[in-house]
PDB file of C-alpha atoms and ligand atoms in Angstrom:
ATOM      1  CA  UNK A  21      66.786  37.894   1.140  1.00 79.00           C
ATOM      2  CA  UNK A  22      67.501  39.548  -1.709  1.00 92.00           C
ATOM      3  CA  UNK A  23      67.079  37.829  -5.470  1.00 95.00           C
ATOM      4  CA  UNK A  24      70.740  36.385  -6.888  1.00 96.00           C
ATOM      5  CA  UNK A  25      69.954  37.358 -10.767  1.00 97.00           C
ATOM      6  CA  UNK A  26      72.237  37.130 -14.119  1.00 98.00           C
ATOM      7  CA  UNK A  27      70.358  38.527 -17.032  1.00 98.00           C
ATOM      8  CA  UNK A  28      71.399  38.118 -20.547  1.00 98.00           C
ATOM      9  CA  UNK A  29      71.538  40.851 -23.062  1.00 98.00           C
ATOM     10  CA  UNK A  30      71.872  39.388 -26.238  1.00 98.00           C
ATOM     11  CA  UNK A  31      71.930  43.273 -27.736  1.00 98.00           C
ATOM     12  CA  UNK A  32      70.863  43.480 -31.373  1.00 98.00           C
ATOM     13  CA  UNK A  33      72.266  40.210 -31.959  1.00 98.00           C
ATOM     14  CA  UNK A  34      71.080  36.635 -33.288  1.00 98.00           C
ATOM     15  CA  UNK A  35      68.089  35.758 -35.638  1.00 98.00           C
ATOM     16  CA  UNK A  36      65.086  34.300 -35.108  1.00 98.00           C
ATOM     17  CA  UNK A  37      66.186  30.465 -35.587  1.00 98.00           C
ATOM     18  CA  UNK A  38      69.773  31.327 -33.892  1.00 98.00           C
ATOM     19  CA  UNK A  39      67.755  32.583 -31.027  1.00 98.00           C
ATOM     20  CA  UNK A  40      65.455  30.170 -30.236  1.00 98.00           C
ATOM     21  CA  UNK A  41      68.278  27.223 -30.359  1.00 98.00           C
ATOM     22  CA  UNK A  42      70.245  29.630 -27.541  1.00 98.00           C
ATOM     23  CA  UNK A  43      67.281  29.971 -25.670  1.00 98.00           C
ATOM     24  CA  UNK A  44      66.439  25.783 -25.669  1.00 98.00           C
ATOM     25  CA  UNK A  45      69.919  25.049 -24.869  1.00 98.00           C
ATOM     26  CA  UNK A  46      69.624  27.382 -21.925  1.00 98.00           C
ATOM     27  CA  UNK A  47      66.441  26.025 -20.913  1.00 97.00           C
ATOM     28  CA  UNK A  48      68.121  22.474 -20.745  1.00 97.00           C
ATOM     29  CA  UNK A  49      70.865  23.444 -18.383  1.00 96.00           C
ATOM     30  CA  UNK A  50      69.154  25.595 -16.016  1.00 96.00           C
ATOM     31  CA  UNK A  51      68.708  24.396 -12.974  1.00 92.00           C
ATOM     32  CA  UNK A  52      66.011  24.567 -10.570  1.00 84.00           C
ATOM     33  CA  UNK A  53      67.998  26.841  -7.451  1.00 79.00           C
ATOM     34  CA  UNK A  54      68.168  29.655  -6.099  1.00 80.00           C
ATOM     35  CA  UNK A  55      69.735  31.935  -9.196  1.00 95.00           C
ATOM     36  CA  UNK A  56      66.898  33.627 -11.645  1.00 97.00           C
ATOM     37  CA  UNK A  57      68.691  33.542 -15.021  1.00 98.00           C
ATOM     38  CA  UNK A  58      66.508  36.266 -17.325  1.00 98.00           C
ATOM     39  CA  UNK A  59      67.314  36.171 -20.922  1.00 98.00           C
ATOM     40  CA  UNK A  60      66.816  39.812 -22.653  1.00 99.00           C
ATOM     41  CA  UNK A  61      65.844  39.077 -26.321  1.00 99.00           C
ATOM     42  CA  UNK A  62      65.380  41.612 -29.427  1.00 98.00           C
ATOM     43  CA  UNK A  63      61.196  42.557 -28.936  1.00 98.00           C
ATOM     44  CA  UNK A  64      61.241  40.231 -32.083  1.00 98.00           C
ATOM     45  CA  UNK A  65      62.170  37.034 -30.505  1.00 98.00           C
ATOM     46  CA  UNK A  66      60.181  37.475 -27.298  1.00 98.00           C
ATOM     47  CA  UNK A  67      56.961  35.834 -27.454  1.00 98.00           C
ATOM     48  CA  UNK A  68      58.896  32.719 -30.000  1.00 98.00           C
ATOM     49  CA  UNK A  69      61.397  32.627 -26.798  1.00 98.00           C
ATOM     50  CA  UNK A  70      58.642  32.691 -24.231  1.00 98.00           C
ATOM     51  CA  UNK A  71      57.385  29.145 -25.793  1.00 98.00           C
ATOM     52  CA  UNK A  72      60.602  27.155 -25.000  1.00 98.00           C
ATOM     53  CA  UNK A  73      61.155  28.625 -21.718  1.00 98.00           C
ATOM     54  CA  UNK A  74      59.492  25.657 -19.059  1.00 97.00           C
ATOM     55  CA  UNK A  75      61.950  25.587 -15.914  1.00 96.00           C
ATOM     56  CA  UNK A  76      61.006  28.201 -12.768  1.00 96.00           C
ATOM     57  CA  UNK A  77      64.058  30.015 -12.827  1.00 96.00           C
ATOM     58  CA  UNK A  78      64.001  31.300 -16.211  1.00 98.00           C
ATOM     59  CA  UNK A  79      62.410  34.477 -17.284  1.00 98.00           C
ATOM     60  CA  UNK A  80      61.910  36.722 -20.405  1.00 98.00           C
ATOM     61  CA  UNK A  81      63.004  40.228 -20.761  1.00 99.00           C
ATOM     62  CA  UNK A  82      63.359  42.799 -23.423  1.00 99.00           C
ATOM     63  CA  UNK A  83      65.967  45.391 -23.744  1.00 98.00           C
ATOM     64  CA  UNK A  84      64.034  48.636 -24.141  1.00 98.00           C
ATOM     65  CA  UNK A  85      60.515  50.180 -24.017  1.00 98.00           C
ATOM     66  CA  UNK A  86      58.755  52.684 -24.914  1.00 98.00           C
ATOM     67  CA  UNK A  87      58.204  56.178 -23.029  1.00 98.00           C
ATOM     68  CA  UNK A  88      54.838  55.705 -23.953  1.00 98.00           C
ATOM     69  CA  UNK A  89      51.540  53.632 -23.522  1.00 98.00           C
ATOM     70  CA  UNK A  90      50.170  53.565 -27.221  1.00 98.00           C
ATOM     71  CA  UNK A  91      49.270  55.565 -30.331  1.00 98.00           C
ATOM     72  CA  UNK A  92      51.393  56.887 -33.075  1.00 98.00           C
ATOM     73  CA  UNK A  93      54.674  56.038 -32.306  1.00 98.00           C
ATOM     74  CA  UNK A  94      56.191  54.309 -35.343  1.00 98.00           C
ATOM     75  CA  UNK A  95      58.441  51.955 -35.102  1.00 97.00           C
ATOM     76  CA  UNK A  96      58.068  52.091 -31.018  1.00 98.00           C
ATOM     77  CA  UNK A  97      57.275  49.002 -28.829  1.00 98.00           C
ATOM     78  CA  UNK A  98      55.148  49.553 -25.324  1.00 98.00           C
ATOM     79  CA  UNK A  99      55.592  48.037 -22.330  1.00 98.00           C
ATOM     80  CA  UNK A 100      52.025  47.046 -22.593  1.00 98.00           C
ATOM     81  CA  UNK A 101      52.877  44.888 -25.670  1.00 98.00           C
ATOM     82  CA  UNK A 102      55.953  43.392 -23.965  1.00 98.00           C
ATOM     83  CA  UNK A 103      54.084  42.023 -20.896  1.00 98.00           C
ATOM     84  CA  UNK A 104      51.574  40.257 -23.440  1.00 98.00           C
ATOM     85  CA  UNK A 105      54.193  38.410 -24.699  1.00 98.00           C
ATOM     86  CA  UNK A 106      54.854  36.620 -21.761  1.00 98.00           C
ATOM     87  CA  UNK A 107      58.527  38.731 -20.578  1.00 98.00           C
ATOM     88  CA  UNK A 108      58.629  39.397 -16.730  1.00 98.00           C
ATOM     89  CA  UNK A 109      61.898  41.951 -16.950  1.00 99.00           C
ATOM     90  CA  UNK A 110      62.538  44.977 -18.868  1.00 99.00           C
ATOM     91  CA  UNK A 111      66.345  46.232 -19.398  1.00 99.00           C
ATOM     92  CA  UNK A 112      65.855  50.510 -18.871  1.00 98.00           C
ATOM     93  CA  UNK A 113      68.598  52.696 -19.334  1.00 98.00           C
ATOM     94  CA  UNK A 114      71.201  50.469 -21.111  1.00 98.00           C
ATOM     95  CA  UNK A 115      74.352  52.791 -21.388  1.00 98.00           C
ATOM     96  CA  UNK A 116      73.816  51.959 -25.655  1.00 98.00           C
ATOM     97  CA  UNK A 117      70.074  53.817 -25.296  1.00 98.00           C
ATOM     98  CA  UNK A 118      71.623  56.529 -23.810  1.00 98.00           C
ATOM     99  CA  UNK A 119      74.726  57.345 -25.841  1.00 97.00           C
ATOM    100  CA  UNK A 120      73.197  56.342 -28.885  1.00 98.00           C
ATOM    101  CA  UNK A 121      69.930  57.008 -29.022  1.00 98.00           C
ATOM    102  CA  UNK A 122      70.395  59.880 -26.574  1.00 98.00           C
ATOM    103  CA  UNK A 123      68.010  58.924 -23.664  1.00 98.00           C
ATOM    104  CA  UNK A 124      68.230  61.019 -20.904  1.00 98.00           C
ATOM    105  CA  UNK A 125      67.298  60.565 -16.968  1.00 97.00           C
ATOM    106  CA  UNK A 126      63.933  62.159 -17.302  1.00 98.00           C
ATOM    107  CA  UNK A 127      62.973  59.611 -20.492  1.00 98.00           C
ATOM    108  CA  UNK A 128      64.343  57.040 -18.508  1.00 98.00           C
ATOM    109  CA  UNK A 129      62.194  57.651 -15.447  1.00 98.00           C
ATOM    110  CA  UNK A 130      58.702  57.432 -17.799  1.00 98.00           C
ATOM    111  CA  UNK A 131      59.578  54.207 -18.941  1.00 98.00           C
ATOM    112  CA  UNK A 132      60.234  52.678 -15.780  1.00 98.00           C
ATOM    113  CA  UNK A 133      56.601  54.222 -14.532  1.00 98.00           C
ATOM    114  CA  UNK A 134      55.486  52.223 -17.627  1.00 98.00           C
ATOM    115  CA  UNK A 135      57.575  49.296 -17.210  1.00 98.00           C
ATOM    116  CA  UNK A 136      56.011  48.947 -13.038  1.00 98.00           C
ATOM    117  CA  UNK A 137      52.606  49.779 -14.294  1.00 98.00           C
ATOM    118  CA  UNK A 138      52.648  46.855 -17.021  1.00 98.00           C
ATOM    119  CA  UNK A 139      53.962  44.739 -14.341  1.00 98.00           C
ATOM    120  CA  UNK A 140      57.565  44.145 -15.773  1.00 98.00           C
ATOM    121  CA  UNK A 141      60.380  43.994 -13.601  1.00 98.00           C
ATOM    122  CA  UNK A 142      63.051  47.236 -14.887  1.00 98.00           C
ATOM    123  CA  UNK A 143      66.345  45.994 -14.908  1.00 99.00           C
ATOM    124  CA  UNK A 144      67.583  49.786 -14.487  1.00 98.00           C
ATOM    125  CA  UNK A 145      71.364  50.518 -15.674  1.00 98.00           C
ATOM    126  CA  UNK A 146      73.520  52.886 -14.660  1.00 98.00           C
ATOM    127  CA  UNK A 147      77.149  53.694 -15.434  1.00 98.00           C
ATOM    128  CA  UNK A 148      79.951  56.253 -15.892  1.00 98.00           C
ATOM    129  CA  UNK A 149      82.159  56.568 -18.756  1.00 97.00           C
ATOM    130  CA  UNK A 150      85.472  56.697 -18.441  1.00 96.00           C
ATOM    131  CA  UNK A 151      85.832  60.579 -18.809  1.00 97.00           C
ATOM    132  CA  UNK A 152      84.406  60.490 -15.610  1.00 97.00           C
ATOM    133  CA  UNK A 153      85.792  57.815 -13.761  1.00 97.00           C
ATOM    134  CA  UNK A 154      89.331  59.122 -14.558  1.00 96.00           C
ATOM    135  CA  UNK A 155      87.936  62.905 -13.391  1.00 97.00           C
ATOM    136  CA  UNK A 156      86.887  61.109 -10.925  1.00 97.00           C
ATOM    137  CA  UNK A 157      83.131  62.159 -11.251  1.00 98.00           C
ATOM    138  CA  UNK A 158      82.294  58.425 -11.322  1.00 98.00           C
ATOM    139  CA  UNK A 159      80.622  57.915  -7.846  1.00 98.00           C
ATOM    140  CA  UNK A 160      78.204  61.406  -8.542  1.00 98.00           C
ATOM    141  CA  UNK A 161      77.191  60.872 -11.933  1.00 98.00           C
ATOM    142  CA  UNK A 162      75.521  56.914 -10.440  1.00 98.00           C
ATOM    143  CA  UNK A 163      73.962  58.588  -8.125  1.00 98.00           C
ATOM    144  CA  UNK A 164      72.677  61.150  -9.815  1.00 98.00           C
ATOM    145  CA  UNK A 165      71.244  58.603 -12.442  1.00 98.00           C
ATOM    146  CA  UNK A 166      69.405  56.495  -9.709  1.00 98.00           C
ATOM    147  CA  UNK A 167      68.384  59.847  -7.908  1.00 98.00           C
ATOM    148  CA  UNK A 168      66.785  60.988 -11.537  1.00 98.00           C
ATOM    149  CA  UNK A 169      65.411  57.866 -12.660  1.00 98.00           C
ATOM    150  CA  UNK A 170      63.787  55.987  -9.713  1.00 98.00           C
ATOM    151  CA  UNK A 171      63.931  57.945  -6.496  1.00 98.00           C
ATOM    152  CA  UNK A 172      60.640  59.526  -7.116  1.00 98.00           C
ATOM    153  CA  UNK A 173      59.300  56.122  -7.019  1.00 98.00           C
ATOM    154  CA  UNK A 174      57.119  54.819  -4.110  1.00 98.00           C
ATOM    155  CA  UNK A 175      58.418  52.497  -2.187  1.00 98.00           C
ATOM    156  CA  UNK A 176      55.987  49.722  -3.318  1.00 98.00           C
ATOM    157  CA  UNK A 177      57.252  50.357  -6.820  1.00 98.00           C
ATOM    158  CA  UNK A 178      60.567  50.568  -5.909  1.00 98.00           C
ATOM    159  CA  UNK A 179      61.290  47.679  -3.807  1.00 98.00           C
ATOM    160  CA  UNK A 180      60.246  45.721  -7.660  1.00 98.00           C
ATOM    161  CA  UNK A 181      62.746  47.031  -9.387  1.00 98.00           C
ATOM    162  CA  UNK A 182      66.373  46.062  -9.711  1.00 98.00           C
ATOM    163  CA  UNK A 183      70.063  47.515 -10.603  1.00 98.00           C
ATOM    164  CA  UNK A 184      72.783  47.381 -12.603  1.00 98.00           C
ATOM    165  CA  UNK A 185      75.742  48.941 -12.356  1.00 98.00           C
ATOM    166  CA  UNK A 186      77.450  48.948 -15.629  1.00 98.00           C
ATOM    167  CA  UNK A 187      80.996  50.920 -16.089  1.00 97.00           C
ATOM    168  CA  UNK A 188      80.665  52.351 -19.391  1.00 96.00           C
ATOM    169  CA  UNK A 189      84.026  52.026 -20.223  1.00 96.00           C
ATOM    170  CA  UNK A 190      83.820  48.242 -19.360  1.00 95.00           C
ATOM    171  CA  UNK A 191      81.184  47.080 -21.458  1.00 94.00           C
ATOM    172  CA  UNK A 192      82.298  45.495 -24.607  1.00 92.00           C
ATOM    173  CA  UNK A 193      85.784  46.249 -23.680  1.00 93.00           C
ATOM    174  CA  UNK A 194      87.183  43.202 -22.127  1.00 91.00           C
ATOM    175  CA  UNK A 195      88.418  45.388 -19.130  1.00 90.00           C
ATOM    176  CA  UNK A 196      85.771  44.709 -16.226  1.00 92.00           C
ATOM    177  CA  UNK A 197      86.087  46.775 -13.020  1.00 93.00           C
ATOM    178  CA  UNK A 198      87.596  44.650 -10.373  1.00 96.00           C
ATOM    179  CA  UNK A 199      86.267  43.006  -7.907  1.00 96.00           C
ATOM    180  CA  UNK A 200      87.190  45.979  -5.457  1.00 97.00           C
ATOM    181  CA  UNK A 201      86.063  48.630  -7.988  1.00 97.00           C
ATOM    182  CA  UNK A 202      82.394  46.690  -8.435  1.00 98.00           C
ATOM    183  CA  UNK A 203      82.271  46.252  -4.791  1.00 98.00           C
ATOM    184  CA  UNK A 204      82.907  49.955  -3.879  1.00 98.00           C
ATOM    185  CA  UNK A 205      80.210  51.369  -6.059  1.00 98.00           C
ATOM    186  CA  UNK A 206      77.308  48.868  -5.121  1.00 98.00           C
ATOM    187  CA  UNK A 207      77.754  49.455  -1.742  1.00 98.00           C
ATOM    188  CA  UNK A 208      78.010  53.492  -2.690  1.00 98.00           C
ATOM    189  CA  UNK A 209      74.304  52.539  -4.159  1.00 98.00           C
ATOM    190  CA  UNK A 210      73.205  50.207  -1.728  1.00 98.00           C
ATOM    191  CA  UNK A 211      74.213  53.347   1.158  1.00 98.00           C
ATOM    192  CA  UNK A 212      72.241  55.623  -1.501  1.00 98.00           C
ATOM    193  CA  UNK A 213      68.900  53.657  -1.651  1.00 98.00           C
ATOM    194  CA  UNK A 214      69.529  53.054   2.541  1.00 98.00           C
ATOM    195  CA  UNK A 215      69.116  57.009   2.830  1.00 98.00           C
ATOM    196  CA  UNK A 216      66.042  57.071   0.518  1.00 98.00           C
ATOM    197  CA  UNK A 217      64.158  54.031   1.444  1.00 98.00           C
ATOM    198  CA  UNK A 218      65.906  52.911   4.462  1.00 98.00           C
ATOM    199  CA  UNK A 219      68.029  50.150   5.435  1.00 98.00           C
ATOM    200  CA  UNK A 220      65.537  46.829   4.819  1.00 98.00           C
ATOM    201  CA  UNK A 221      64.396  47.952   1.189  1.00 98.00           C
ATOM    202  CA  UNK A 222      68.033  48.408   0.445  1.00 98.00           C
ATOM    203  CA  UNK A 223      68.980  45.332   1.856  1.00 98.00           C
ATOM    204  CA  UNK A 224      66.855  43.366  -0.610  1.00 98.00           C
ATOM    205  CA  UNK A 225      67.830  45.486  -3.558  1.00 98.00           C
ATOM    206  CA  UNK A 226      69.248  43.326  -6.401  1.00 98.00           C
ATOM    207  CA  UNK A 227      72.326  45.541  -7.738  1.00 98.00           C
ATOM    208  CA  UNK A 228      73.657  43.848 -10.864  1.00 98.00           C
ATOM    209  CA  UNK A 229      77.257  44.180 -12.277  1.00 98.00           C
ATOM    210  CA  UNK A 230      77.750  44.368 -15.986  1.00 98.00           C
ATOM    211  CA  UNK A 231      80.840  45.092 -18.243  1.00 97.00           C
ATOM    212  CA  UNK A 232      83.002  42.277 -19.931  1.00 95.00           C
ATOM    213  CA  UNK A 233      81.383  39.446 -17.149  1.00 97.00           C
ATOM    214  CA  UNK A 234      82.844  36.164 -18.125  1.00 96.00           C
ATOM    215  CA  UNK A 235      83.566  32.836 -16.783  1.00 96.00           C
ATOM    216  CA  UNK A 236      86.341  33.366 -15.522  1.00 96.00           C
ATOM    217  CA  UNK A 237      85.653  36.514 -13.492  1.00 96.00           C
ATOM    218  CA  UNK A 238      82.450  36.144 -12.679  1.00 97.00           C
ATOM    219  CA  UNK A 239      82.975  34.252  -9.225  1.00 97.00           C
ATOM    220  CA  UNK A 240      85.338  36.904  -8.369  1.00 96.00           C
ATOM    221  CA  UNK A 241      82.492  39.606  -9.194  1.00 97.00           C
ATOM    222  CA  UNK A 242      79.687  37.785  -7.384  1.00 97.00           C
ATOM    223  CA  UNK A 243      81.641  36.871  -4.382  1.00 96.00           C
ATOM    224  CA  UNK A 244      81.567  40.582  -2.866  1.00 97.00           C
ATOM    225  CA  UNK A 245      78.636  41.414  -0.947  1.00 97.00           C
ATOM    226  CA  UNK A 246      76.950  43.520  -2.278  1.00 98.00           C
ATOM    227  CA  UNK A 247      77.112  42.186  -6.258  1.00 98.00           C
ATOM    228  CA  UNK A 248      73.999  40.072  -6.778  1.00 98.00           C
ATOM    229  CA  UNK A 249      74.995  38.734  -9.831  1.00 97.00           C
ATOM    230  CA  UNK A 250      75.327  40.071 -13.431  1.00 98.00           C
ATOM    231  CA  UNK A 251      73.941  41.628 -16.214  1.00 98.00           C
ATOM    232  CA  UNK A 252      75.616  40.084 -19.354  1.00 98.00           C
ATOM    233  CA  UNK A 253      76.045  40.930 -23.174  1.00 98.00           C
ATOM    234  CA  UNK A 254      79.024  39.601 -25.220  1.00 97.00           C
ATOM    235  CA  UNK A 255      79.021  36.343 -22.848  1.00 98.00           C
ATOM    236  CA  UNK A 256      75.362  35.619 -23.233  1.00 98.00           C
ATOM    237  CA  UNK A 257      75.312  34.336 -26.772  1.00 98.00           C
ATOM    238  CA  UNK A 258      77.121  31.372 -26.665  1.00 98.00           C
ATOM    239  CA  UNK A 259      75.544  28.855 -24.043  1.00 98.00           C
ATOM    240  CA  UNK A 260      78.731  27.536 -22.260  1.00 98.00           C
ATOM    241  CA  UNK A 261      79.682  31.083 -21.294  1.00 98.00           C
ATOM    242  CA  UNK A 262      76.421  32.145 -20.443  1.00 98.00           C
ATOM    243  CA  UNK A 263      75.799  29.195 -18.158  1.00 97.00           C
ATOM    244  CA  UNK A 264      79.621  29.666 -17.118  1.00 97.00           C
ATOM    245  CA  UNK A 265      78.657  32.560 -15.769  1.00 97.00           C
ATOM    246  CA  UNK A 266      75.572  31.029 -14.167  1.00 97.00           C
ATOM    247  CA  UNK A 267      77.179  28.348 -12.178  1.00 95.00           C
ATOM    248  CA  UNK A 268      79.465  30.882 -10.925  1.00 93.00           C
ATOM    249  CA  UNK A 269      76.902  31.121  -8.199  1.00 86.00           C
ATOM    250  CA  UNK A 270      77.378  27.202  -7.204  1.00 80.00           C
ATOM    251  CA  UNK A 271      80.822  27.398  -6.462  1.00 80.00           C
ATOM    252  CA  UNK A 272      80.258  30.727  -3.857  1.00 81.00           C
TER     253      UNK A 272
HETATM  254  P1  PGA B 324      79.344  43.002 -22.100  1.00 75.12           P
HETATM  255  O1  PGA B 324      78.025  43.898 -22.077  1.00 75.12           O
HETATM  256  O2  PGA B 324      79.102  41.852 -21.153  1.00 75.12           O
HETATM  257  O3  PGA B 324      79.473  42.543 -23.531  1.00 75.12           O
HETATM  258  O4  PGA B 324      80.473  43.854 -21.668  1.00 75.12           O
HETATM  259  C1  PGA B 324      77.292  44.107 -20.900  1.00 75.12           C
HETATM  260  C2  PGA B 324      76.083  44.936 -21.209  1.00 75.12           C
HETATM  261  O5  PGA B 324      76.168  45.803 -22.089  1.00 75.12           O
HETATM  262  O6  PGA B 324      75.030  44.766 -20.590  1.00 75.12           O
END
């Protein structure tokens, strides 16, 4: 069966204090079933974060790393370093990194060799803008990000890693895809990973959505199929959304 996640990306948000009080509230109302909840911290607040976290279900990730192992990178922050703070999951590919900071597939695909080999779980994003939706390129340019950065993986690395699908122009936006629009392209990857790996390995691939997930669409999202929960940003920082979001899964 294949893991039911929702992963919070608190982006370059919250400080130190702000952060731990987010994370101990979460810790509180997790509950011990079936749903992994993974809250994605600035590198700064990971190993603080990692000390408050005590329930089963609830894991630390970051929201980057670096393309490489060590050395003279200023400013850079390994995967390496990331594990040793006690963080299980590593967000790769965030639709931010690669507008902004212009990361490309081939970039992309390094860090996730790092990520695997430091024994972090990539969370590995992939998305179209809306350009390319509305040209509609949207279905080829997924597939050709999942092709470039983890089809070259071996099957024992792949079947670690998990997905999310994350409509540029929904992120941040308040417009999510719909339910039918979320549903179509997971199974469009979940079909894409079947012809790769075949049908079992894609069968227990974890494709998250992400883009404007709140409350009160998330049990709409996560009812389809093949959505296996979420991959959150604006939503994550206050508690009662985040665990909104969370307990979306009890009432499916
Ligand atoms: P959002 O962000 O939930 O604020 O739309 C999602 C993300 O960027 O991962």
């Amino acid at each position: 069966m294949r893991k039911k996640i929702v992963a919070g990306n608190w982006k370059m948000n919250k400080t130190l204090a702000d952060g731990i009080e987010l994370a101990k509230t979460v810790n509180r109302q997790v509950e011990e079933n079936s749903v992994i909840v993974v809250l994605c911290t600035p590198f700064i607040h990971l190993s603080e974060v990692n000390k408050v976290i005590t329930k089963d279900s609830l894991f630390l990730g970051a929201q980057n790393c670096s393309s490489e192992a060590s050395g003279a990178f200023t400013g850079e922050v390994s995967a390496q370093m990331i594990r040793s703070t006690g963080a299980d999951y590593v967000i790769i590919g965030h639709s931010e990194r690669r507008s902004y900071y212009h990361e490309v597939d081939s970039l992309l695909n390094k860090k996730v060799k790092l990520a695997l080999e430091n024994d972090l779980i990539p969370i590995f994003c992939c998305g179209e803008i809306l350009k390319e939706r509305q040209a509609g390129n949207h279905i080829q340019v997924v597939k050709t990000q999942i092709k470039n950065g983890l089809f070259d993986l071996p099957v024992e690395d792949f079947i670690k890693v998990v997905i999310a699908y994350e409509p540029v122009w929904a992120i941040g936006t308040g417009v999510n895809a719909t339910a039918e629009q979320a549903q179509e392209m997971h199974k469009i990857i979940r079909d894409l990973i079947a012809d790769r790996y075949g049908n079992q390995i894609a069968d227990n691939t974890s494709i998250l959505y992400g883009g404007s997930c709140k409350p009160s669409n998330a049990k709409e999202l996560f009812t389809n199929p093949d959505v296996d929960g979420g991959l959150i940003g604006g939503a994550s920082l206050t508690s009662s959304d985040f665990m909104g979001i969370v307990n979306a899964f009890t009432e499916i």
